[in-house]
Tab-separated table of C-alpha atoms in Angstrom:
chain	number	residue	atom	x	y	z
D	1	UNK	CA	110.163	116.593	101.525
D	2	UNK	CA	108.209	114.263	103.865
D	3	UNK	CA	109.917	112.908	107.065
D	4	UNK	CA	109.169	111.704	110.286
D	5	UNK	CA	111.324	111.659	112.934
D	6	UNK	CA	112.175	109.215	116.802
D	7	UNK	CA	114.148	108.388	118.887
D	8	UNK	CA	115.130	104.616	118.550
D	9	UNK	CA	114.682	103.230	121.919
D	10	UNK	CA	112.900	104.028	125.347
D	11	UNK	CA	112.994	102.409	128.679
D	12	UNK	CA	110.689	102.843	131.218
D	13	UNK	CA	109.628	100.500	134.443
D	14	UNK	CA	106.545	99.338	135.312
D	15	UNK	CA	103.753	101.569	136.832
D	16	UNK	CA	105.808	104.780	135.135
D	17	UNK	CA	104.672	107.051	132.623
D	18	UNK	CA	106.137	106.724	129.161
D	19	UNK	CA	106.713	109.437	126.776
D	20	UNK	CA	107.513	108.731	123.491
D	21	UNK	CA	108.144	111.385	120.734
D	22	UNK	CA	107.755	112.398	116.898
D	23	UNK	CA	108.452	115.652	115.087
D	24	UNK	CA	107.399	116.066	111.084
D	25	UNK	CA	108.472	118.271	108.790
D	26	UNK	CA	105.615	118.623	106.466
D	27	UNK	CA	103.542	121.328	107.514
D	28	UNK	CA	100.812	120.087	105.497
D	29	UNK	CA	100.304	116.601	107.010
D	30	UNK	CA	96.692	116.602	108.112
D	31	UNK	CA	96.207	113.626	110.237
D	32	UNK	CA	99.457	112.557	112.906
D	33	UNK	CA	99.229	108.592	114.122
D	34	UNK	CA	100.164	106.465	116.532
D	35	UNK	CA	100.366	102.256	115.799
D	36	UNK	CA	102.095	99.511	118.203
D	37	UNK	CA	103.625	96.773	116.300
D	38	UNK	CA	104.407	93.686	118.775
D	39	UNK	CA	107.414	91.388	118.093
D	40	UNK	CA	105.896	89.226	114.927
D	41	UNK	CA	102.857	90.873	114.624
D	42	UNK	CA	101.562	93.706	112.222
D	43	UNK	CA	100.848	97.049	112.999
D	44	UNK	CA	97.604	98.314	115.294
D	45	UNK	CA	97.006	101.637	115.228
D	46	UNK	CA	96.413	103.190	118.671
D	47	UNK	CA	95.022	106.504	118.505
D	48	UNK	CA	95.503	109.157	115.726
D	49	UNK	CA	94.817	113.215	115.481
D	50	UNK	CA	93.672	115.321	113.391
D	51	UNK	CA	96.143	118.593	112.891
D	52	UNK	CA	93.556	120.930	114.281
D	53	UNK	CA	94.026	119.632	117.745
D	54	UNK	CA	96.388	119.905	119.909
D	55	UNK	CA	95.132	117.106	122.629
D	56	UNK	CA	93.498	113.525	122.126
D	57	UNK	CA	93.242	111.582	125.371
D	58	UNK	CA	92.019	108.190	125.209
D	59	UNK	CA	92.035	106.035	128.306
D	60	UNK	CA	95.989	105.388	129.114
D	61	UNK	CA	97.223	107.305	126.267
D	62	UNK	CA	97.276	111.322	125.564
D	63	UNK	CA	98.229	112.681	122.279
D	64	UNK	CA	99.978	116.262	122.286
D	65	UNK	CA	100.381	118.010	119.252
D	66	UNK	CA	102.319	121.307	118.905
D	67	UNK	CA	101.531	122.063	115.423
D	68	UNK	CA	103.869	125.624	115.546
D	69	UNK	CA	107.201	123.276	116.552
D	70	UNK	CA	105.905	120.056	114.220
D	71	UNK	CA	105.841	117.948	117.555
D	72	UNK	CA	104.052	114.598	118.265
D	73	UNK	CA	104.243	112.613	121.477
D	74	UNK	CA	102.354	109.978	123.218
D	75	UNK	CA	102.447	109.559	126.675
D	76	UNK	CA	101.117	106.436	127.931
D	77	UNK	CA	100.271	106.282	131.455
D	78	UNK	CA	100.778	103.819	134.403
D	79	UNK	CA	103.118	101.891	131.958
D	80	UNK	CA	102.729	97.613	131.759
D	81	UNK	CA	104.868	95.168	130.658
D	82	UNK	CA	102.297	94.422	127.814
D	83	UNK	CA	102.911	97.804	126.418
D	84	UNK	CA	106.751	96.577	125.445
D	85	UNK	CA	106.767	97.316	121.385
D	86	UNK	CA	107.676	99.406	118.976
D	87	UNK	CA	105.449	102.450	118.494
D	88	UNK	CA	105.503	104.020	115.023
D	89	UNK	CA	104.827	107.889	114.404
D	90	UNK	CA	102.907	108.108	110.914
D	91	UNK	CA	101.420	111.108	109.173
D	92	UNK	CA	99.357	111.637	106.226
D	93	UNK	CA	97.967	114.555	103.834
D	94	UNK	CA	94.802	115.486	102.613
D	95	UNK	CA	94.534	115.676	98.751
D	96	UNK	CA	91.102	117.313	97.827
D	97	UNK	CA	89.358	114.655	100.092
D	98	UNK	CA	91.538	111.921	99.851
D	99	UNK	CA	94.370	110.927	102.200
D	100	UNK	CA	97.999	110.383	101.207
D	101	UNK	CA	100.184	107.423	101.941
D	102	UNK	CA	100.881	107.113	105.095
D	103	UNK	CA	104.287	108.300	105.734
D	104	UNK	CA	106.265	106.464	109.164
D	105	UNK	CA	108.889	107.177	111.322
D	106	UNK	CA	111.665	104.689	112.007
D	107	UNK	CA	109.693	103.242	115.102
D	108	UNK	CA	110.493	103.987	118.860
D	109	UNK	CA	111.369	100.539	120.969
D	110	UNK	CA	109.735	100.591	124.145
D	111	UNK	CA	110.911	98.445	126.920
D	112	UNK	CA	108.946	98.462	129.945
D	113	UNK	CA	110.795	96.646	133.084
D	114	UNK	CA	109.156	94.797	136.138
F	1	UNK	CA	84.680	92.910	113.097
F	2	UNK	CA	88.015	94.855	112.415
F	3	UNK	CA	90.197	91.823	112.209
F	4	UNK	CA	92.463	91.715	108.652
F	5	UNK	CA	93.470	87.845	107.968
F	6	UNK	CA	96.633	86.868	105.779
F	7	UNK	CA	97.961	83.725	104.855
F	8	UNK	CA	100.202	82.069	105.376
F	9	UNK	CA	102.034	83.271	108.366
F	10	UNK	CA	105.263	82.299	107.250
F	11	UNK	CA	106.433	81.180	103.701
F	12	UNK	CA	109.793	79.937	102.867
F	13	UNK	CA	110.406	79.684	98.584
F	14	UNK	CA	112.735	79.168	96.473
F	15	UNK	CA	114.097	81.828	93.971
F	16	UNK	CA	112.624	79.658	90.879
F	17	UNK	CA	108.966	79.298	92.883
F	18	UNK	CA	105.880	80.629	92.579
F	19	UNK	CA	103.667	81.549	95.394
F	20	UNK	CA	100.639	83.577	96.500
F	21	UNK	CA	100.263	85.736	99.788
F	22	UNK	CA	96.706	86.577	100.835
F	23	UNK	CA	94.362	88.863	102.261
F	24	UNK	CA	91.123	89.525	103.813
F	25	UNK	CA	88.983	91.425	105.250
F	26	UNK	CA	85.090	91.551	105.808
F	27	UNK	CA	84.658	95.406	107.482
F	28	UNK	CA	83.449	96.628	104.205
F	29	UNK	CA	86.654	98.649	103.427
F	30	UNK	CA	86.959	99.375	99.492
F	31	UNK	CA	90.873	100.965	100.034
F	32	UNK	CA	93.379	97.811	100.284
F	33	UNK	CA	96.836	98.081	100.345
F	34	UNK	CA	100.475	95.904	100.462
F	35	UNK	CA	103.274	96.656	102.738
F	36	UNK	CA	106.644	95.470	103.190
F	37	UNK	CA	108.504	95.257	105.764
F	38	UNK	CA	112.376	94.316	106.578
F	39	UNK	CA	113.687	93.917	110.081
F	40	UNK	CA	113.912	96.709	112.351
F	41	UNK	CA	112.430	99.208	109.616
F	42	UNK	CA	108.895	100.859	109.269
F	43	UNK	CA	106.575	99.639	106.681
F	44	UNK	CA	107.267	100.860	103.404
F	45	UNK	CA	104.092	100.938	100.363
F	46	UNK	CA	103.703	98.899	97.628
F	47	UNK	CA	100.693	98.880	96.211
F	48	UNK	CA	97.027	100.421	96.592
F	49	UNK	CA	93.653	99.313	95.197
F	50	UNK	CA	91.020	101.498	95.816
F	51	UNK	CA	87.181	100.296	94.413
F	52	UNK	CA	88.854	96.791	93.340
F	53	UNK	CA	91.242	99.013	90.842
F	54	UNK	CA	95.217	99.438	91.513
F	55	UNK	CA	95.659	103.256	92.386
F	56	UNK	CA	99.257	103.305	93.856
F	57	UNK	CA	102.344	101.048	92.372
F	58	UNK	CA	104.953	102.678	94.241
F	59	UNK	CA	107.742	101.240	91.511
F	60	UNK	CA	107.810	97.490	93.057
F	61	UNK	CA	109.565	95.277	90.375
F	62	UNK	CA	107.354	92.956	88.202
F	63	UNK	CA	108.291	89.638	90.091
F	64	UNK	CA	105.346	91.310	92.470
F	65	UNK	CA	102.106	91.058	91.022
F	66	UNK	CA	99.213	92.207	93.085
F	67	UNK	CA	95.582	91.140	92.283
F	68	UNK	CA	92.190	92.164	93.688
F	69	UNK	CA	89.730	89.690	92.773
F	70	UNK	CA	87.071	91.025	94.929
F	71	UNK	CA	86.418	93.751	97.449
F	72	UNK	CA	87.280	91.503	100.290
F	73	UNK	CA	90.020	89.720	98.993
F	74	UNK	CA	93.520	90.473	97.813
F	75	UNK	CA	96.525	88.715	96.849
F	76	UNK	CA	100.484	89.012	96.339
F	77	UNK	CA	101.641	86.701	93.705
F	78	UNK	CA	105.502	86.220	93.991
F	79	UNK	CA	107.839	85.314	91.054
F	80	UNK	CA	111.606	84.553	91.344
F	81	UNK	CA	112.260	86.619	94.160
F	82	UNK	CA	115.473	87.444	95.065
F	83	UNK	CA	116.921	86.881	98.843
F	84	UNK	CA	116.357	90.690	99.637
F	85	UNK	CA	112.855	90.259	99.312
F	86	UNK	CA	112.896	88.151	102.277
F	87	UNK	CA	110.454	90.323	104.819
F	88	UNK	CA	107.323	90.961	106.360
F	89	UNK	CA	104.502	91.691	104.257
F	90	UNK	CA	101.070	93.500	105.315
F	91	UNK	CA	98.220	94.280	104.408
F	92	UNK	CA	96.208	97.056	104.968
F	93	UNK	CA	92.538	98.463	104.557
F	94	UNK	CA	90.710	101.143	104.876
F	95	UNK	CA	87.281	102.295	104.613
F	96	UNK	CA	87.820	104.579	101.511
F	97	UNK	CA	89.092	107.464	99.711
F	98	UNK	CA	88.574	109.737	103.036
F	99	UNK	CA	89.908	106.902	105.179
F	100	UNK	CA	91.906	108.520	108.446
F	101	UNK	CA	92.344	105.046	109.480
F	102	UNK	CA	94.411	101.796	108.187
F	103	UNK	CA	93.921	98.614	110.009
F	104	UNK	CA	96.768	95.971	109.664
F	105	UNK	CA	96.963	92.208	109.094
F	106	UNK	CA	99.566	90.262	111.194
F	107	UNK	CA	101.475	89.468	108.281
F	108	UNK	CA	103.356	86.747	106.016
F	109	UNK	CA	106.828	86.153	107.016
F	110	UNK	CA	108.259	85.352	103.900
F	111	UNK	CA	111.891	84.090	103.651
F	112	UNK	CA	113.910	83.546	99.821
F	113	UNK	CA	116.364	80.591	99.717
């Protein structure tokens, strides 16, 4: 079955790098993404990858995949006090050139102190 | 423009009411889709309308009742909810059947008496 593991909470002060982490079990999933969700707000998605990659780097944040161990992380550099939310892992498969629902991890809290 | 609107931002209701949540967006996605939402949880599906048509019902009980009027547009008509419906509900579109990416509404708090 589908499921999409992280750690609940992560704390981190400002001007560090964060690391947050995922691991999947369906070897199938075909695109792996990253969305904040601020307190009250809805979901933005940050970044995503597709599974034939095993690096994404976008300004602060770098995407690692290690497709062999089912691993996900998201390392978010030089760490701010604005980055204080809770970052869902999400996966999704392709079905003959559709995508599946998008299947989400529990969320990982990030707190980010002064 | 990648901006997904919903109103109202919060509802309260009671369990006899009947209400509307609603959705839009103008990026010229044809995928739309409901979430919900409960505290401290992930989003969990609900419903997907792809072209205007409902694809997905993932199971949500009858007193939801999701309508697509128009490509831009959709809605979540609520019918003697129960407490534990009391959530956050998004909404969700993407740009089609090979959509890699979902962008998010802020969502309606909604809260059963």
């Amino acid at each position: 079955g589908e499921d999409v593991e992280q750690s609940l909470f992560l704390s981190v002060r400002e001007g560090d790098s964060s690391v947050i982490n995922c691991t999947y079990t369906d070897s199938s999933s075909t695109y792996l993404y990253w969305y904040k969700q601020e307190p009250g707000a809805g979901l933005q998605l940050l970044t995503y990858i597709f599974s034939n990659m095993d690096m994404k780097q976008d300004q602060r944040l770098t995407v690692l995949l290690n497709k062999k161990d089912k691993h996900l992380s998201l390392r978010i550099a030089d760490t701010q006090t604005g980055d204080s939310a809770i970052y869902f892992c999400a996966e999704t498969q392709d079905y003959g050139g559709s995508q599946g629902n998008l299947i989400f991890g529990k969320g990982t809290k990030l707190s980010v102190k002064p | 423009d990648t901006e997904v609107t919903q109103t109202p931002k919060h509802l309260v209701m009671g369990m006899t009411n009947k209400k509307s949540l609603k959705c839009e967006q103008h990026m010229g996605h044809r995928a739309m889709y409901w979430y919900k939402q409960k505290a401290k949880k992930p989003p969990e599906l609900m419903f997907v309308y792809s072209y205007e048509k409902l694809s997905i019902n993932e199971s949500v009980p009858s007193r939801f009742s999701p309508e697509c009027p128009n490509s831009s547009l959709l809605n979540l008509h609520l019918h003697a909810l129960q407490p534990e419906d009391s959530a956050l509900y998004l909404c969700a579109s993407s740009q089609g059947t090979r959509s890699y990416e979902q962008y998010f509404g802020p969502g309606t708090r909604l809260t059963v008496t």
